[in-house]
Amino acid sequence: LEFAFSQPQEGNFEITDMNGKRIASSTFKSQQIGLEKMNVKNLANGSYFVTIITKEGFRTSKFIVQH
């Protein structure tokens, strides 16, 4: 997964399955404007939610893994 930020950010990524079970989490700290990445290659095919949490708030999006 890739996420674009318009300013330097720090926070957490959390991935949950469709039942709300936390599958993975990671922290990030970008020093500049640009992309942050989270590796999802180890996830099984299916639908998931990713939540990005920063000091400004949070955002949750659905994504699908298909190998």
mmCIF file of C-alpha atoms in Angstrom:
data_model
loop_
_atom_site.group_PDB
_atom_site.id
_atom_site.type_symbol
_atom_site.label_atom_id
_atom_site.label_comp_id
_atom_site.label_asym_id
_atom_site.label_seq_id
_atom_site.Cartn_x
_atom_site.Cartn_y
_atom_site.Cartn_z
ATOM 1 C CA LEU A 1 0.000 0.000 0.000
ATOM 2 C CA GLU A 2 1.165 3.530 -0.709
ATOM 3 C CA PHE A 3 -0.081 6.724 0.869
ATOM 4 C CA ALA A 4 0.670 10.264 -0.272
ATOM 5 C CA PHE A 5 1.062 13.054 2.276
ATOM 6 C CA SER A 6 1.121 16.745 1.425
ATOM 7 C CA GLN A 7 3.349 17.530 4.403
ATOM 8 C CA PRO A 8 5.700 15.617 6.714
ATOM 9 C CA GLN A 9 3.711 13.300 8.996
ATOM 10 C CA GLU A 10 4.188 10.746 11.706
ATOM 11 C CA GLY A 11 1.704 8.216 12.949
ATOM 12 C CA ASN A 12 0.516 4.635 12.635
ATOM 13 C CA PHE A 13 -0.942 2.317 10.024
ATOM 14 C CA GLU A 14 -3.309 -0.412 11.196
ATOM 15 C CA ILE A 15 -4.700 -3.169 8.981
ATOM 16 C CA THR A 16 -7.810 -5.051 10.069
ATOM 17 C CA ASP A 17 -9.768 -7.831 8.419
ATOM 18 C CA MET A 18 -13.475 -7.587 7.665
ATOM 19 C CA ASN A 19 -14.279 -8.860 11.183
ATOM 20 C CA GLY A 20 -12.280 -6.080 12.855
ATOM 21 C CA LYS A 21 -9.341 -8.287 13.868
ATOM 22 C CA ARG A 22 -6.029 -6.405 13.748
ATOM 23 C CA ILE A 23 -3.778 -8.109 11.210
ATOM 24 C CA ALA A 24 -0.802 -5.742 11.146
ATOM 25 C CA SER A 25 0.351 -2.376 12.391
ATOM 26 C CA SER A 26 3.319 -0.136 11.738
ATOM 27 C CA THR A 27 4.578 3.303 12.674
ATOM 28 C CA PHE A 28 5.895 5.839 10.193
ATOM 29 C CA LYS A 29 7.656 9.180 10.281
ATOM 30 C CA SER A 30 8.054 10.977 6.984
ATOM 31 C CA GLN A 31 10.633 13.727 6.892
ATOM 32 C CA GLN A 32 9.336 15.226 3.684
ATOM 33 C CA ILE A 33 6.319 15.441 1.430
ATOM 34 C CA GLY A 34 5.763 12.222 -0.455
ATOM 35 C CA LEU A 35 4.816 8.597 -0.148
ATOM 36 C CA GLU A 36 4.764 6.173 2.755
ATOM 37 C CA LYS A 37 4.533 2.466 2.010
ATOM 38 C CA MET A 38 3.297 -0.571 3.901
ATOM 39 C CA ASN A 39 4.099 -4.085 2.675
ATOM 40 C CA VAL A 40 1.001 -6.285 2.309
ATOM 41 C CA LYS A 41 2.597 -9.150 0.337
ATOM 42 C CA ASN A 42 2.147 -11.538 3.280
ATOM 43 C CA LEU A 43 -1.605 -10.976 3.494
ATOM 44 C CA ALA A 44 -3.941 -13.624 2.106
ATOM 45 C CA ASN A 45 -6.263 -12.710 -0.747
ATOM 46 C CA GLY A 46 -9.276 -10.846 0.552
ATOM 47 C CA SER A 47 -10.700 -7.520 1.700
ATOM 48 C CA TYR A 48 -9.142 -5.450 4.466
ATOM 49 C CA PHE A 49 -9.320 -2.020 6.056
ATOM 50 C CA VAL A 50 -6.338 0.243 6.630
ATOM 51 C CA THR A 51 -6.514 3.051 9.175
ATOM 52 C CA ILE A 52 -3.964 5.860 9.108
ATOM 53 C CA ILE A 53 -3.683 7.602 12.475
ATOM 54 C CA THR A 54 -1.861 10.933 12.838
ATOM 55 C CA LYS A 55 -2.006 13.789 15.318
ATOM 56 C CA GLU A 56 -4.516 15.453 12.987
ATOM 57 C CA GLY A 57 -6.964 12.531 13.115
ATOM 58 C CA PHE A 58 -7.544 9.257 11.343
ATOM 59 C CA ARG A 59 -8.807 7.903 8.044
ATOM 60 C CA THR A 60 -9.977 4.387 7.222
ATOM 61 C CA SER A 61 -10.085 2.926 3.709
ATOM 62 C CA LYS A 62 -10.963 -0.470 2.317
ATOM 63 C CA PHE A 63 -8.543 -2.335 0.049
ATOM 64 C CA ILE A 64 -8.397 -5.718 -1.650
ATOM 65 C CA VAL A 65 -5.415 -8.072 -1.834
ATOM 66 C CA GLN A 66 -5.337 -10.251 -4.925
ATOM 67 C CA HIS A 67 -2.132 -12.174 -5.732
#
